[in-house]
Each structure stands twice: as structure tokens, then as C-alpha cells.
Short mmCIF file of C-alpha atoms in Angstrom, two decimals:
data_model
loop_
_atom_site.label_atom_id
_atom_site.label_comp_id
_atom_site.label_asym_id
_atom_site.label_seq_id
_atom_site.Cartn_x
_atom_site.Cartn_y
_atom_site.Cartn_z
CA LEU A 1 -17.33 -23.27 1.05
CA SER A 2 -18.69 -23.71 4.54
CA ARG A 3 -19.36 -20.82 7.30
CA SER A 4 -20.65 -20.85 10.71
CA ALA A 5 -21.47 -17.53 12.77
CA ALA A 6 -18.54 -15.06 13.07
CA PRO A 7 -18.08 -13.99 16.39
CA SER A 8 -19.85 -10.54 17.38
CA SER A 9 -17.02 -8.82 17.97
CA TYR A 10 -15.83 -9.22 14.56
CA ARG A 11 -17.88 -7.73 11.42
CA VAL A 12 -17.55 -9.93 8.41
CA PHE A 13 -18.10 -8.19 5.22
CA ASP A 14 -20.91 -10.17 2.89
CA PRO A 15 -19.24 -12.34 0.40
CA PRO A 16 -18.79 -10.07 -2.97
CA THR A 17 -21.03 -10.13 -6.00
CA ALA A 18 -19.29 -10.96 -9.20
CA THR A 19 -19.85 -7.46 -10.67
CA ILE A 20 -20.38 -4.43 -10.10
CA GLU A 21 -23.86 -3.30 -12.37
CA PRO A 22 -22.80 0.16 -14.35
CA VAL A 23 -26.01 1.79 -13.16
CA GLU A 24 -24.01 1.61 -9.46
CA ALA A 25 -20.58 2.53 -10.41
CA PRO A 26 -20.50 3.88 -14.14
CA ARG A 27 -16.89 4.74 -13.40
CA TRP A 28 -15.85 2.64 -10.73
CA PHE A 29 -12.03 2.91 -11.20
CA VAL A 30 -12.09 6.80 -10.53
CA ALA A 31 -14.71 6.58 -7.75
CA VAL A 32 -12.86 7.62 -4.30
CA PRO A 33 -14.08 5.11 -2.34
CA ARG A 34 -16.45 6.80 0.61
CA SER A 35 -16.59 3.58 3.19
CA LEU A 36 -14.48 0.50 3.90
CA GLN A 37 -16.97 -1.57 2.37
CA GLU A 38 -16.58 0.36 -0.85
CA ALA A 39 -12.92 -0.08 -0.57
CA SER A 40 -12.97 -3.52 -0.16
CA GLU A 41 -15.73 -4.06 -3.45
CA GLN A 42 -13.03 -1.67 -5.54
CA ALA A 43 -10.04 -4.11 -4.42
CA THR A 44 -12.07 -7.29 -4.83
CA ARG A 45 -12.77 -6.60 -8.30
CA SER A 46 -9.62 -4.96 -9.56
CA VAL A 47 -7.70 -8.10 -7.95
CA THR A 48 -9.96 -10.40 -10.06
CA GLY A 49 -9.60 -8.70 -13.29
CA ALA A 50 -5.79 -8.86 -12.72
CA LEU A 51 -5.93 -12.62 -11.97
CA ARG A 52 -8.06 -12.87 -15.20
CA ALA A 53 -5.60 -11.48 -17.13
CA GLY A 54 -2.86 -13.80 -16.06
CA GLU A 55 -1.29 -11.84 -13.39
CA ARG A 56 -0.13 -13.62 -10.72
CA ARG A 57 2.13 -11.65 -8.29
CA LEU A 58 -0.08 -9.02 -7.24
CA LEU A 59 -0.07 -5.96 -4.96
CA VAL A 60 -2.67 -4.19 -2.81
CA GLU A 61 -1.91 -0.70 -1.16
CA ALA A 62 -5.25 0.31 0.82
CA SER A 63 -3.50 3.24 2.63
CA LEU A 64 -6.76 4.18 4.80
CA ALA A 65 -6.48 4.86 8.01
CA GLU A 66 -8.06 1.90 9.38
CA PHE A 67 -5.99 -0.61 6.75
CA GLU A 68 -2.43 1.09 7.75
CA PRO A 69 -0.86 -1.59 10.15
CA THR A 70 1.89 1.58 10.86
CA GLY A 71 -0.74 4.31 11.91
CA THR A 72 -2.65 5.04 15.18
CA ARG A 73 -6.19 4.73 13.69
CA PHE A 74 -5.21 0.97 12.52
CA ARG A 75 -7.87 -1.61 13.07
CA PHE A 76 -6.65 -5.46 12.50
CA LEU A 77 -10.09 -6.90 12.28
CA GLU A 78 -11.48 -4.15 9.78
CA LEU A 79 -7.98 -5.27 7.60
CA LEU A 80 -8.82 -8.65 8.05
CA ALA A 81 -12.24 -8.26 6.44
CA PHE A 82 -10.49 -6.28 3.82
CA THR A 83 -8.66 -9.30 2.91
CA GLN A 84 -11.21 -11.94 3.76
CA GLN A 85 -13.33 -10.50 0.81
CA ILE A 86 -10.50 -10.55 -1.46
CA GLY A 87 -9.81 -13.92 -0.57
CA LEU A 88 -13.43 -14.90 -0.96
CA ALA A 89 -13.37 -13.64 -4.43
CA MET A 90 -10.36 -15.43 -5.47
CA LEU A 91 -11.93 -18.76 -4.28
CA GLU A 92 -14.57 -18.52 -6.93
CA ARG A 93 -12.10 -18.69 -9.86
CA THR A 94 -12.47 -22.62 -9.63
CA ASP A 95 -9.45 -22.79 -12.38
CA LEU A 96 -7.07 -21.27 -10.05
CA PHE A 97 -8.35 -23.99 -7.15
CA PRO A 98 -8.59 -27.36 -8.29
CA PRO A 99 -9.36 -30.16 -5.95
CA ALA A 100 -5.83 -30.94 -4.80
CA ARG A 101 -5.57 -27.03 -3.93
CA PRO A 102 -8.75 -25.60 -2.65
CA HIS A 103 -7.15 -23.45 -0.39
CA ALA A 104 -6.17 -19.47 -0.62
CA LYS A 105 -3.67 -18.94 2.80
CA LEU A 106 -3.67 -15.89 4.62
CA LEU A 107 0.11 -15.31 5.89
CA PHE A 108 1.07 -12.93 8.99
CA SER A 109 4.23 -11.63 9.65
CA ALA A 110 3.24 -12.06 13.59
CA MET A 111 1.87 -15.30 15.65
CA SER A 112 -0.71 -12.82 17.48
CA ASP A 113 -1.73 -11.76 14.56
CA ALA A 114 -2.45 -15.14 12.89
CA THR A 115 -3.92 -16.61 16.15
CA LEU A 116 -6.51 -13.97 16.28
CA ALA A 117 -7.48 -13.87 12.43
CA GLY A 118 -7.81 -17.94 12.70
CA GLY A 119 -10.18 -17.15 15.39
CA CYS A 120 -12.25 -15.04 13.48
CA ILE A 121 -12.68 -16.06 9.90
CA GLN A 122 -15.23 -18.93 9.86
CA TYR A 123 -14.22 -20.17 5.96
CA ASN A 124 -12.34 -23.80 6.06
CA ASN A 125 -10.68 -22.40 2.46
CA LEU A 126 -9.17 -19.63 4.30
CA PRO A 127 -6.37 -21.30 6.49
CA VAL A 128 -4.26 -19.27 8.18
CA ALA A 129 -0.06 -19.21 9.22
CA THR A 130 2.73 -17.58 9.93
CA LEU A 131 5.33 -16.47 7.35
CA GLY A 132 8.31 -18.67 7.58
CA SER A 133 6.61 -21.36 9.65
CA GLN A 134 6.55 -25.29 8.59
CA SER A 135 3.18 -24.59 7.58
CA ALA A 136 3.31 -21.48 5.88
CA MET A 137 3.07 -22.96 2.36
CA SER A 138 1.67 -26.73 1.34
CA ALA A 139 0.75 -28.83 -1.59
CA ARG A 140 -3.46 -27.48 -0.83
CA ASP A 141 -2.43 -24.19 -1.18
CA GLY A 142 -3.79 -22.85 -4.78
CA ALA A 143 -2.92 -19.21 -3.50
CA PHE A 144 -1.71 -16.79 -0.72
CA ILE A 145 -2.16 -13.69 0.82
CA VAL A 146 0.38 -12.11 2.74
CA VAL A 147 -1.54 -9.95 4.96
CA ALA A 148 0.39 -6.27 6.43
CA PRO A 149 3.82 -7.96 6.70
CA ARG A 150 5.55 -5.36 9.13
CA VAL A 151 8.14 -5.53 11.89
CA SER A 152 6.42 -4.84 15.29
CA GLY A 153 8.15 -4.83 18.67
CA GLY A 154 11.46 -5.67 19.54
CA PRO A 155 15.06 -3.30 20.43
CA PRO A 156 15.71 -0.81 17.74
CA GLN A 157 19.29 -2.29 17.45
CA LYS A 158 17.71 -5.36 16.28
CA GLN A 159 14.67 -3.63 14.09
CA ALA A 160 17.15 -4.08 10.86
CA GLU A 161 17.54 -7.89 11.25
CA MET A 162 14.20 -8.65 12.04
CA GLN A 163 13.15 -6.17 8.57
CA ARG A 164 15.82 -8.42 6.58
CA ARG A 165 14.50 -12.01 7.78
CA LEU A 166 11.10 -10.92 7.20
CA GLU A 167 11.96 -9.28 3.53
CA LEU A 168 13.22 -12.91 3.23
CA ALA A 169 10.45 -14.71 4.31
CA VAL A 170 8.09 -12.74 1.98
CA CYS A 171 10.62 -13.55 -1.31
CA ASP A 172 10.57 -16.89 -0.43
CA VAL A 173 6.76 -17.23 -0.72
CA LEU A 174 6.96 -14.95 -4.18
CA SER A 175 9.44 -17.04 -5.18
CA SER A 176 8.23 -20.68 -4.15
CA ALA A 177 4.53 -20.22 -5.09
CA GLY A 178 5.10 -21.07 -8.93
CA SER A 179 2.54 -20.53 -10.93
CA ARG A 180 0.12 -19.96 -7.90
CA PRO A 181 -1.42 -16.59 -7.26
CA VAL A 182 0.39 -14.21 -4.60
CA VAL A 183 -1.49 -11.08 -3.07
CA VAL A 184 0.64 -8.78 -1.26
CA VAL A 185 -1.46 -6.56 0.86
CA ASN A 186 0.13 -3.42 2.89
CA PRO A 187 3.65 -4.42 3.20
CA ARG A 188 5.48 -2.04 5.38
CA PHE A 189 8.96 -3.53 5.96
CA GLY A 190 10.87 -0.86 3.84
CA ALA A 191 11.64 -1.35 0.61
CA SER A 192 12.01 -4.39 -1.51
CA ALA A 193 12.99 -5.24 -4.96
CA ALA A 194 10.58 -8.40 -5.20
CA VAL A 195 7.27 -6.58 -3.80
CA ASP A 196 7.91 -3.42 -6.07
CA ALA A 197 8.41 -6.11 -9.20
CA CYS A 198 4.29 -6.74 -8.38
CA GLN A 199 1.70 -5.99 -10.18
CA THR A 200 -0.39 -3.31 -8.35
CA ALA A 201 -3.54 -4.55 -8.77
CA TYR A 202 -5.22 -1.43 -6.45
CA LEU A 203 -3.77 1.42 -4.84
CA VAL A 204 -5.78 4.05 -2.66
CA ARG A 205 -3.74 6.61 -1.15
CA PRO A 206 -5.51 9.36 0.46
CA LEU A 207 -3.72 12.58 0.39
CA SER A 208 -3.66 16.09 2.51
CA VAL A 209 -3.42 19.61 -0.01
CA SER A 210 -2.20 22.36 1.64
CA PHE A 211 -1.78 25.65 -0.65
CA LEU A 212 -1.59 29.40 -1.13
CA GLN A 213 -3.46 31.35 -3.68
CA ASP A 214 -1.02 34.05 -4.06
CA ASN A 215 1.91 35.97 -1.98
CA LEU A 216 -0.94 38.09 0.12
CA ALA A 217 -2.44 34.92 1.64
CA HIS A 218 -1.55 34.62 4.99
CA GLU A 219 -2.92 31.30 5.76
CA MET A 220 -2.49 27.88 4.10
CA SER A 221 -6.01 26.49 2.52
CA LYS A 222 -6.78 23.13 3.07
CA GLY A 223 -8.08 20.19 0.72
CA SER A 224 -8.05 16.87 -0.39
CA ALA A 225 -6.84 14.60 -2.97
CA CYS A 226 -6.59 10.63 -3.51
CA LEU A 227 -4.47 8.68 -5.81
CA LEU A 228 -6.45 5.88 -7.14
CA ARG A 229 -5.27 2.50 -9.15
CA CYS A 230 -7.84 0.20 -10.25
CA TYR A 231 -6.29 -2.57 -12.56
CA PRO A 232 -6.36 -2.41 -15.37
CA HIS A 233 -6.89 1.46 -15.45
CA MET A 234 -4.44 4.14 -14.61
CA TRP A 235 -3.55 5.71 -11.53
CA SER A 236 -6.08 8.71 -11.65
CA VAL A 237 -5.91 11.80 -9.12
CA MET A 238 -9.01 13.00 -7.83
CA VAL A 239 -9.55 16.40 -5.70
CA ASP A 240 -11.74 17.77 -3.56
CA TRP A 241 -10.96 21.11 -2.77
CA ALA A 242 -12.97 22.16 0.24
CA SER A 243 -12.96 18.50 1.70
CA SER A 244 -16.39 18.49 1.59
CA GLY A 245 -16.77 14.73 -0.31
CA ASP A 246 -17.43 16.67 -3.72
CA TRP A 247 -14.53 14.52 -5.66
CA SER A 248 -13.57 15.91 -9.01
CA TYR A 249 -11.14 14.10 -11.41
CA SER A 250 -7.68 15.78 -11.98
CA GLY A 251 -5.57 13.65 -14.05
CA ARG A 252 -3.82 10.43 -14.49
CA PHE A 253 -0.57 8.88 -14.93
CA SER A 254 0.58 5.51 -16.89
CA SER A 255 2.47 4.19 -13.58
CA CYS A 256 2.76 5.65 -9.93
CA PRO A 257 3.66 8.93 -10.10
CA ALA A 258 6.18 10.72 -7.77
CA PRO A 259 5.45 13.27 -4.93
CA ALA A 260 6.62 16.09 -7.37
CA GLN A 261 4.50 14.58 -10.01
CA LEU A 262 1.54 15.03 -7.50
CA GLU A 263 2.31 18.02 -6.83
CA GLU A 264 2.15 19.31 -10.25
CA ILE A 265 -0.91 17.82 -11.03
CA VAL A 266 -2.59 19.24 -8.28
CA ARG A 267 -1.45 22.48 -8.86
CA THR A 268 -2.63 22.62 -12.54
CA GLY A 269 -5.92 21.44 -11.09
CA LEU A 270 -5.95 24.39 -8.68
CA MET A 271 -5.46 26.81 -11.03
CA ARG A 272 -7.89 25.45 -13.82
CA GLU A 273 -10.63 24.41 -11.59
CA ARG A 274 -10.56 26.59 -8.39
CA PHE A 275 -8.42 29.45 -9.34
CA LYS A 276 -9.74 30.03 -12.84
CA GLY A 277 -6.13 29.67 -14.34
CA GLN A 278 -4.60 32.42 -11.74
CA PRO A 279 -0.99 31.47 -10.32
CA VAL A 280 -1.09 29.22 -7.11
CA THR A 281 1.95 30.37 -5.69
CA GLU A 282 2.40 26.79 -3.13
CA VAL A 283 0.86 23.79 -2.91
CA ALA A 284 1.90 20.86 -0.76
CA VAL A 285 0.79 17.29 -0.84
CA GLU A 286 1.71 14.88 1.75
CA PRO A 287 0.07 11.57 3.10
CA GLU A 288 -3.37 12.00 5.02
CA GLN A 289 -2.38 11.67 8.46
#
């Protein structure tokens, strides 16, 4: 792969290594990422593992503030670097990219995003296009990465129709790609049965925890939790009761848990680890803002 110097305004991650040595991350799949780079390495390892296992429709949910396209702290270039690292790792799989199909195409829902990405990415085998355009899918594409598809702008009365059209465009890629892999990263256009049917290769979802130890407490105490899934491992819940960066394992699920299940496992962890068996009267678990 050829690469020229990237614009100074864009931080390009170094190409991923093939593996993370056990000495560095003996239990990498239950380690809450402490940086965007760590999240990228975790996601890359999870996606490539799913591809090796034969999965071809993958979902990546990285709900970190800088990667969250609907949040106020969203940084498009950080998400682009995250996606680029996944794409580069995919391109190392020569069995997925024969000479006739050397490209892993990045697809965006907005022309402005595609234009910015095209100016930043310095790899010839990572072309960009807009969903629904004539160039969205071509015979030379060996895989597709749909990046943060979402509806932004437009009058409120047209939002539902815009979301419907966007879902159709994403579904068209999922259905038309055939045996070629499709990775959907941080979709934000409402419920979609087609996206829900994708295998979750990677999920990291920071959570805020509020709790009362007993009825005599006057204020809610604050802590942190994180739902983490790294293919092929289970959905793990990690907790940090004091939000100090000291994470501990609380429990796991065989599939993505419902909010009530998350609250219950956090409540159980509070009783076991922090309050030594004493009852906890109130627990609230919400997405971190």
C-alpha cells in the first residue's frame, strides 16, 4: 500500500500490528480502553477475528465521546482515523482482496464527510464515496465500511423521510455486497432490522452510575461502568465505583443486555464489592454524556 504524508491537521494512526502480545494485554477483551488508540486496536483485533471466523456483516459500536456522531464532543477526524485503522487491517487479508478487488471502500452518508475523508486518507486502496451514489459500489471493491451513517440538517418535517432513504441506502449495500464483507460503524439513523442482523464485532459503551447506599443517604454517589464486547467474547460489564480509572470486572452476558439487566448486574456488583453485602436502595445506569 502506498502512503504519502498526511495533512498536519489530521492525526493518522500508525498501521496496526498483526497481534497484541499477551504480555501487553493478557485479557485484552475485558480491558476498558484508556485512549482512542487503545479502542482502535481493540476494534481492529475484534473485526479481523470476526472476518477470520467467516463473518461478513459486522457492526462496530464505539460510543466514545469523540466517536459519537450525535454528541457535542464528536470529532470526525478521530472517527476517520479509527475507521482507517480497521480498513488497513482488513486489507492485510489477501484472501478477501484478490487482485481484481483491491479496495476497501469507505462509504459516508454526507457528501461533505466523503469530501473531507477523501482529502485526508492517503491510501489508494481506501477510496471513499457517498452512500447511494453511482460510485458507492464497484467491481473493484473487496469490502465496504459504512462510516457513521446519520441524518444531519434538513427541516424537521423531512427527517423521517431522510432516515428512510438512508436506511434503504445502507440496506442496499448490505444486500448487494454478496460475499464481500461490510462493516457498519456507529450507525445513527434509527432502528434497522438489517443493521441489527449484523454480527457485533466490537462494542464499547461508557456508562454513568448513580446510587444510594441506603434510605439515609442524602445524595447520589457517582461512579462509572462500561459495556464491552470484543468478538468472539461475551458482553462484559466493567465498573469503576469512584471514577478513578481503577476498573474491575462485574459480570457478562451472552448477548447485548437490556438496560434493566445492566442495572441489576451493577447493583449486584455494588453490594458485593463496595458495600460487602449490604443492600443498595437505588441504582441508575445511563449512557455517559
